Amino acid sequence: MRHIHVVPGLRLQFAGRDETFNEGVEIGLLAAQLASGIAEFTMTLAASTLDQARILATNMGYRLHVTTIDEGAVEVMFLTGSRRPKLQLVCNKFLA
C-alpha cells in the first residue's frame, strides 16, 4: 500500500484500492494545487504519474523540475513563469 502525500507531513493510504485509484487521487491533488495559483510548490508523486503531471502543469502555465527520485516516487517542484529575479539598482558614486 502506497502513501499519497497531501501536504508536507500529511499522508493518506487507501486500503483495498488499486494503483490506478492512487494515481487518480495524486493527479486530482496536483490539479487543485495548480488551480490555486501558487507560484512555487513541491509534491511527491508516483513516478508513473510524471508524464501526466507534466502535461497538466504545462497546460496550466507551470513548468516542473524533478528534484529527487526514490523507489518509484519522485519529488517534483512546480514553478510558474511569473517568478522573476528581484533586481535592485545600486548607485556607486566612486565608479568612473
mmCIF file of N, CA and C in Angstrom:
data_model
loop_
_atom_site.group_PDB
_atom_site.id
_atom_site.type_symbol
_atom_site.label_atom_id
_atom_site.label_comp_id
_atom_site.label_asym_id
_atom_site.label_seq_id
_atom_site.Cartn_x
_atom_site.Cartn_y
_atom_site.Cartn_z
ATOM 1 N N MET A 1 0.851 -1.171 0.000
ATOM 2 C CA MET A 1 0.000 0.000 0.000
ATOM 3 C C MET A 1 0.897 1.235 0.000
ATOM 4 N N ARG A 2 0.595 2.154 -0.886
ATOM 5 C CA ARG A 2 1.430 3.334 -1.073
ATOM 6 C C ARG A 2 0.842 4.531 -0.335
ATOM 7 N N HIS A 3 1.723 5.388 0.169
ATOM 8 C CA HIS A 3 1.312 6.634 0.819
ATOM 9 C C HIS A 3 1.140 7.714 -0.236
ATOM 10 N N ILE A 4 0.091 8.503 -0.126
ATOM 11 C CA ILE A 4 -0.140 9.644 -1.003
ATOM 12 C C ILE A 4 0.083 10.886 -0.164
ATOM 13 N N HIS A 5 0.996 11.738 -0.618
ATOM 14 C CA HIS A 5 1.355 12.952 0.110
ATOM 15 C C HIS A 5 0.348 14.053 -0.226
ATOM 16 N N VAL A 6 -0.380 14.502 0.765
ATOM 17 C CA VAL A 6 -1.387 15.546 0.571
ATOM 18 C C VAL A 6 -0.740 16.914 0.752
ATOM 19 N N VAL A 7 -0.143 17.132 1.887
ATOM 20 C CA VAL A 7 0.644 18.332 2.190
ATOM 21 C C VAL A 7 1.824 17.843 3.027
ATOM 22 N N PRO A 8 2.871 18.649 3.168
ATOM 23 C CA PRO A 8 4.002 18.197 3.983
ATOM 24 C C PRO A 8 3.542 17.722 5.368
ATOM 25 N N GLY A 9 3.928 16.505 5.696
ATOM 26 C CA GLY A 9 3.577 15.939 6.993
ATOM 27 C C GLY A 9 2.249 15.193 7.041
ATOM 28 N N LEU A 10 1.468 15.205 5.967
ATOM 29 C CA LEU A 10 0.174 14.513 5.927
ATOM 30 C C LEU A 10 0.146 13.558 4.737
ATOM 31 N N ARG A 11 0.054 12.263 5.058
ATOM 32 C CA ARG A 11 0.000 11.244 4.017
ATOM 33 C C ARG A 11 -1.241 10.385 4.222
ATOM 34 N N LEU A 12 -1.819 9.930 3.117
ATOM 35 C CA LEU A 12 -3.000 9.078 3.165
ATOM 36 C C LEU A 12 -2.702 7.721 2.556
ATOM 37 N N GLN A 13 -3.447 6.706 2.997
ATOM 38 C CA GLN A 13 -3.412 5.386 2.388
ATOM 39 C C GLN A 13 -4.851 4.967 2.126
ATOM 40 N N PHE A 14 -5.067 4.317 0.990
ATOM 41 C CA PHE A 14 -6.393 3.823 0.654
ATOM 42 C C PHE A 14 -6.336 2.307 0.588
ATOM 43 N N ALA A 15 -6.711 1.656 1.667
ATOM 44 C CA ALA A 15 -6.680 0.194 1.726
ATOM 45 C C ALA A 15 -7.688 -0.388 0.736
ATOM 46 N N GLY A 16 -7.286 -1.439 0.058
ATOM 47 C CA GLY A 16 -8.186 -2.131 -0.860
ATOM 48 C C GLY A 16 -8.369 -1.443 -2.197
ATOM 49 N N ARG A 17 -7.634 -0.384 -2.467
ATOM 50 C CA ARG A 17 -7.738 0.314 -3.753
ATOM 51 C C ARG A 17 -6.525 -0.025 -4.597
ATOM 52 N N ASP A 18 -6.720 -0.049 -5.912
ATOM 53 C CA ASP A 18 -5.600 -0.384 -6.784
ATOM 54 C C ASP A 18 -4.758 0.853 -7.097
ATOM 55 N N GLU A 19 -3.665 0.630 -7.804
ATOM 56 C CA GLU A 19 -2.705 1.698 -8.093
ATOM 57 C C GLU A 19 -3.310 2.802 -8.964
ATOM 58 N N THR A 20 -4.220 2.463 -9.869
ATOM 59 C CA THR A 20 -4.818 3.497 -10.717
ATOM 60 C C THR A 20 -5.673 4.456 -9.882
ATOM 61 N N PHE A 21 -6.312 3.960 -8.842
ATOM 62 C CA PHE A 21 -7.063 4.834 -7.941
ATOM 63 C C PHE A 21 -6.108 5.812 -7.257
ATOM 64 N N ASN A 22 -4.992 5.293 -6.734
ATOM 65 C CA ASN A 22 -3.997 6.141 -6.073
ATOM 66 C C ASN A 22 -3.460 7.203 -7.017
ATOM 67 N N GLU A 23 -3.174 6.821 -8.255
ATOM 68 C CA GLU A 23 -2.675 7.782 -9.239
ATOM 69 C C GLU A 23 -3.709 8.858 -9.519
ATOM 70 N N GLY A 24 -4.977 8.476 -9.595
ATOM 71 C CA GLY A 24 -6.046 9.450 -9.816
ATOM 72 C C GLY A 24 -6.150 10.450 -8.678
ATOM 73 N N VAL A 25 -6.004 9.970 -7.453
ATOM 74 C CA VAL A 25 -6.035 10.863 -6.286
ATOM 75 C C VAL A 25 -4.864 11.848 -6.362
ATOM 76 N N GLU A 26 -3.665 11.345 -6.686
ATOM 77 C CA GLU A 26 -2.486 12.223 -6.780
ATOM 78 C C GLU A 26 -2.668 13.301 -7.839
ATOM 79 N N ILE A 27 -3.155 12.912 -9.003
ATOM 80 C CA ILE A 27 -3.349 13.892 -10.081
ATOM 81 C C ILE A 27 -4.444 14.889 -9.696
ATOM 82 N N GLY A 28 -5.472 14.444 -8.997
ATOM 83 C CA GLY A 28 -6.509 15.365 -8.512
ATOM 84 C C GLY A 28 -5.962 16.379 -7.526
ATOM 85 N N LEU A 29 -5.114 15.914 -6.602
ATOM 86 C CA LEU A 29 -4.474 16.831 -5.655
ATOM 87 C C LEU A 29 -3.575 17.815 -6.382
ATOM 88 N N LEU A 30 -2.839 17.327 -7.380
ATOM 89 C CA LEU A 30 -1.971 18.206 -8.165
ATOM 90 C C LEU A 30 -2.793 19.262 -8.903
ATOM 91 N N ALA A 31 -3.884 18.854 -9.521
ATOM 92 C CA ALA A 31 -4.736 19.806 -10.244
ATOM 93 C C ALA A 31 -5.255 20.895 -9.310
ATOM 94 N N ALA A 32 -5.629 20.527 -8.101
ATOM 95 C CA ALA A 32 -6.108 21.524 -7.132
ATOM 96 C C ALA A 32 -5.003 22.504 -6.768
ATOM 97 N N GLN A 33 -3.780 22.009 -6.567
ATOM 98 C CA GLN A 33 -2.645 22.894 -6.251
ATOM 99 C C GLN A 33 -2.360 23.838 -7.418
ATOM 100 N N LEU A 34 -2.345 23.292 -8.630
ATOM 101 C CA LEU A 34 -2.075 24.126 -9.808
ATOM 102 C C LEU A 34 -3.153 25.193 -9.981
ATOM 103 N N ALA A 35 -4.397 24.838 -9.740
ATOM 104 C CA ALA A 35 -5.504 25.782 -9.892
ATOM 105 C C ALA A 35 -5.476 26.885 -8.841
ATOM 106 N N SER A 36 -4.780 26.655 -7.730
ATOM 107 C CA SER A 36 -4.726 27.661 -6.666
ATOM 108 C C SER A 36 -3.870 28.864 -7.048
ATOM 109 N N GLY A 37 -3.000 28.698 -8.039
ATOM 110 C CA GLY A 37 -2.173 29.816 -8.493
ATOM 111 C C GLY A 37 -0.912 30.042 -7.680
ATOM 112 N N ILE A 38 -0.565 29.122 -6.801
ATOM 113 C CA ILE A 38 0.669 29.246 -6.023
ATOM 114 C C ILE A 38 1.843 29.317 -6.992
ATOM 115 N N ALA A 39 2.759 30.257 -6.776
ATOM 116 C CA ALA A 39 3.872 30.457 -7.699
ATOM 117 C C ALA A 39 4.873 29.315 -7.689
ATOM 118 N N GLU A 40 5.051 28.663 -6.542
ATOM 119 C CA GLU A 40 6.024 27.582 -6.433
ATOM 120 C C GLU A 40 5.605 26.619 -5.334
ATOM 121 N N PHE A 41 5.619 25.324 -5.644
ATOM 122 C CA PHE A 41 5.348 24.307 -4.638
ATOM 123 C C PHE A 41 6.005 22.999 -5.055
ATOM 124 N N THR A 42 6.148 22.098 -4.090
ATOM 125 C CA THR A 42 6.769 20.797 -4.319
ATOM 126 C C THR A 42 5.792 19.706 -3.913
ATOM 127 N N MET A 43 5.734 18.632 -4.712
ATOM 128 C CA MET A 43 4.888 17.487 -4.405
ATOM 129 C C MET A 43 5.664 16.197 -4.626
ATOM 130 N N THR A 44 5.319 15.177 -3.875
ATOM 131 C CA THR A 44 5.845 13.837 -4.099
ATOM 132 C C THR A 44 4.778 13.053 -4.840
ATOM 133 N N LEU A 45 5.160 12.492 -5.977
ATOM 134 C CA LEU A 45 4.236 11.753 -6.836
ATOM 135 C C LEU A 45 4.815 10.387 -7.169
ATOM 136 N N ALA A 46 3.951 9.467 -7.603
ATOM 137 C CA ALA A 46 4.422 8.200 -8.136
ATOM 138 C C ALA A 46 5.111 8.487 -9.465
ATOM 139 N N ALA A 47 6.210 7.804 -9.728
ATOM 140 C CA ALA A 47 6.935 8.002 -10.987
ATOM 141 C C ALA A 47 6.030 7.740 -12.187
ATOM 142 N N SER A 48 5.076 6.857 -12.033
ATOM 143 C CA SER A 48 4.164 6.522 -13.132
ATOM 144 C C SER A 48 3.231 7.670 -13.507
ATOM 145 N N THR A 49 3.081 8.671 -12.649
ATOM 146 C CA THR A 49 2.196 9.813 -12.951
ATOM 147 C C THR A 49 2.961 11.014 -13.497
ATOM 148 N N LEU A 50 4.271 10.892 -13.636
ATOM 149 C CA LEU A 50 5.089 12.046 -14.022
ATOM 150 C C LEU A 50 4.702 12.608 -15.389
ATOM 151 N N ASP A 51 4.470 11.760 -16.377
ATOM 152 C CA ASP A 51 4.094 12.258 -17.706
ATOM 153 C C ASP A 51 2.773 13.018 -17.665
ATOM 154 N N GLN A 52 1.804 12.466 -16.961
ATOM 155 C CA GLN A 52 0.510 13.131 -16.848
ATOM 156 C C GLN A 52 0.643 14.444 -16.066
ATOM 157 N N ALA A 53 1.459 14.448 -15.025
ATOM 158 C CA ALA A 53 1.690 15.664 -14.242
ATOM 159 C C ALA A 53 2.343 16.738 -15.103
ATOM 160 N N ARG A 54 3.289 16.333 -15.951
ATOM 161 C CA ARG A 54 3.983 17.287 -16.835
ATOM 162 C C ARG A 54 2.997 17.937 -17.815
ATOM 163 N N ILE A 55 2.124 17.137 -18.410
ATOM 164 C CA ILE A 55 1.133 17.661 -19.358
ATOM 165 C C ILE A 55 0.175 18.616 -18.656
ATOM 166 N N LEU A 56 -0.317 18.217 -17.493
ATOM 167 C CA LEU A 56 -1.240 19.051 -16.725
ATOM 168 C C LEU A 56 -0.585 20.372 -16.335
ATOM 169 N N ALA A 57 0.636 20.302 -15.818
ATOM 170 C CA ALA A 57 1.346 21.510 -15.385
ATOM 171 C C ALA A 57 1.585 22.454 -16.558
ATOM 172 N N THR A 58 2.038 21.923 -17.668
ATOM 173 C CA THR A 58 2.308 22.753 -18.854
ATOM 174 C C THR A 58 1.043 23.467 -19.316
ATOM 175 N N ASN A 59 -0.063 22.746 -19.350
ATOM 176 C CA ASN A 59 -1.325 23.339 -19.794
ATOM 177 C C ASN A 59 -1.897 24.349 -18.815
ATOM 178 N N MET A 60 -1.405 24.323 -17.572
ATOM 179 C CA MET A 60 -1.883 25.276 -16.575
ATOM 180 C C MET A 60 -0.848 26.364 -16.281
ATOM 181 N N GLY A 61 0.162 26.484 -17.158
ATOM 182 C CA GLY A 61 1.124 27.581 -17.048
ATOM 183 C C GLY A 61 2.283 27.348 -16.101
ATOM 184 N N TYR A 62 2.549 26.113 -15.755
ATOM 185 C CA TYR A 62 3.657 25.779 -14.856
ATOM 186 C C TYR A 62 4.730 25.012 -15.609
ATOM 187 N N ARG A 63 5.927 25.060 -15.102
ATOM 188 C CA ARG A 63 6.982 24.159 -15.550
ATOM 189 C C ARG A 63 7.357 23.318 -14.339
ATOM 190 N N LEU A 64 7.944 22.162 -14.584
ATOM 191 C CA LEU A 64 8.292 21.323 -13.444
ATOM 192 C C LEU A 64 9.738 20.882 -13.517
ATOM 193 N N HIS A 65 10.263 20.622 -12.340
ATOM 194 C CA HIS A 65 11.648 20.185 -12.192
ATOM 195 C C HIS A 65 11.653 19.028 -11.198
ATOM 196 N N VAL A 66 12.150 17.865 -11.648
ATOM 197 C CA VAL A 66 12.241 16.710 -10.766
ATOM 198 C C VAL A 66 13.459 16.900 -9.866
ATOM 199 N N THR A 67 13.241 16.894 -8.555
ATOM 200 C CA THR A 67 14.350 17.129 -7.623
ATOM 201 C C THR A 67 14.950 15.835 -7.097
ATOM 202 N N THR A 68 14.114 14.812 -6.821
ATOM 203 C CA THR A 68 14.645 13.528 -6.362
ATOM 204 C C THR A 68 13.787 12.389 -6.907
ATOM 205 N N ILE A 69 14.433 11.247 -7.072
ATOM 206 C CA ILE A 69 13.750 10.027 -7.489
ATOM 207 C C ILE A 69 14.120 8.958 -6.475
ATOM 208 N N ASP A 70 13.101 8.281 -5.916
ATOM 209 C CA ASP A 70 13.373 7.295 -4.873
ATOM 210 C C ASP A 70 12.345 6.171 -4.922
ATOM 211 N N GLU A 71 12.754 4.971 -5.307
ATOM 212 C CA GLU A 71 11.919 3.771 -5.268
ATOM 213 C C GLU A 71 10.514 3.972 -5.829
ATOM 214 N N GLY A 72 10.402 4.431 -7.049
ATOM 215 C CA GLY A 72 9.107 4.598 -7.684
ATOM 216 C C GLY A 72 8.403 5.899 -7.378
ATOM 217 N N ALA A 73 8.982 6.718 -6.523
ATOM 218 C CA ALA A 73 8.399 8.024 -6.195
ATOM 219 C C ALA A 73 9.337 9.127 -6.667
ATOM 220 N N VAL A 74 8.769 10.246 -7.040
ATOM 221 C CA VAL A 74 9.563 11.398 -7.463
ATOM 222 C C VAL A 74 9.107 12.623 -6.689
ATOM 223 N N GLU A 75 10.047 13.477 -6.351
ATOM 224 C CA GLU A 75 9.709 14.770 -5.759
ATOM 225 C C GLU A 75 9.847 15.789 -6.871
ATOM 226 N N VAL A 76 8.795 16.546 -7.090
ATOM 227 C CA VAL A 76 8.734 17.462 -8.216
ATOM 228 C C VAL A 76 8.432 18.871 -7.728
ATOM 229 N N MET A 77 9.200 19.831 -8.245
ATOM 230 C CA MET A 77 8.962 21.240 -7.943
ATOM 231 C C MET A 77 8.200 21.847 -9.127
ATOM 232 N N PHE A 78 7.105 22.521 -8.833
ATOM 233 C CA PHE A 78 6.288 23.177 -9.857
ATOM 234 C C PHE A 78 6.491 24.685 -9.725
ATOM 235 N N LEU A 79 6.761 25.342 -10.855
ATOM 236 C CA LEU A 79 7.061 26.779 -10.864
ATOM 237 C C LEU A 79 6.261 27.477 -11.953
ATOM 238 N N THR A 80 5.824 28.690 -11.676
ATOM 239 C CA THR A 80 5.169 29.478 -12.719
ATOM 240 C C THR A 80 6.208 30.336 -13.413
ATOM 241 N N GLY A 81 5.845 30.877 -14.567
ATOM 242 C CA GLY A 81 6.739 31.771 -15.289
ATOM 243 C C GLY A 81 6.780 33.154 -14.682
ATOM 244 N N SER A 82 5.919 33.429 -13.697
ATOM 245 C CA SER A 82 5.855 34.770 -13.122
ATOM 246 C C SER A 82 6.956 35.028 -12.098
ATOM 247 N N ARG A 83 7.709 34.008 -11.785
ATOM 248 C CA ARG A 83 8.799 34.183 -10.816
ATOM 249 C C ARG A 83 10.000 34.800 -11.519
ATOM 250 N N ARG A 84 10.326 35.997 -11.181
ATOM 251 C CA ARG A 84 11.425 36.713 -11.811
ATOM 252 C C ARG A 84 12.437 37.124 -10.747
ATOM 253 N N PRO A 85 13.704 37.236 -11.144
ATOM 254 C CA PRO A 85 14.690 37.690 -10.157
ATOM 255 C C PRO A 85 14.399 39.118 -9.731
ATOM 256 N N LYS A 86 14.656 39.402 -8.483
ATOM 257 C CA LYS A 86 14.454 40.757 -7.971
ATOM 258 C C LYS A 86 15.772 41.516 -8.102
ATOM 259 N N LEU A 87 15.755 42.505 -8.947
ATOM 260 C CA LEU A 87 16.950 43.310 -9.184
ATOM 261 C C LEU A 87 16.826 44.633 -8.458
ATOM 262 N N GLN A 88 17.949 45.137 -8.036
ATOM 263 C CA GLN A 88 17.950 46.411 -7.337
ATOM 264 C C GLN A 88 19.015 47.291 -7.972
ATOM 265 N N LEU A 89 18.662 48.499 -8.297
ATOM 266 C CA LEU A 89 19.600 49.454 -8.869
ATOM 267 C C LEU A 89 20.473 50.010 -7.754
ATOM 268 N N VAL A 90 21.778 49.885 -7.948
ATOM 269 C CA VAL A 90 22.727 50.359 -6.953
ATOM 270 C C VAL A 90 23.562 51.451 -7.598
ATOM 271 N N CYS A 91 23.603 52.579 -6.962
ATOM 272 C CA CYS A 91 24.377 53.696 -7.477
ATOM 273 C C CYS A 91 25.654 53.813 -6.645
ATOM 274 N N ASN A 92 26.768 53.774 -7.323
ATOM 275 C CA ASN A 92 28.044 53.902 -6.614
ATOM 276 C C ASN A 92 28.776 55.100 -7.211
ATOM 277 N N LYS A 93 28.859 56.169 -6.473
ATOM 278 C CA LYS A 93 29.468 57.405 -6.986
ATOM 279 C C LYS A 93 30.967 57.294 -7.135
ATOM 280 N N PHE A 94 31.579 56.217 -6.676
ATOM 281 C CA PHE A 94 33.018 56.066 -6.798
ATOM 282 C C PHE A 94 33.425 55.369 -8.083
ATOM 283 N N LEU A 95 32.468 54.872 -8.838
ATOM 284 C CA LEU A 95 32.781 54.244 -10.113
ATOM 285 C C LEU A 95 33.058 55.320 -11.158
ATOM 286 N N ALA A 96 34.034 55.100 -11.981
ATOM 287 C CA ALA A 96 34.385 56.101 -13.022
ATOM 288 C C ALA A 96 33.545 55.910 -14.239
#
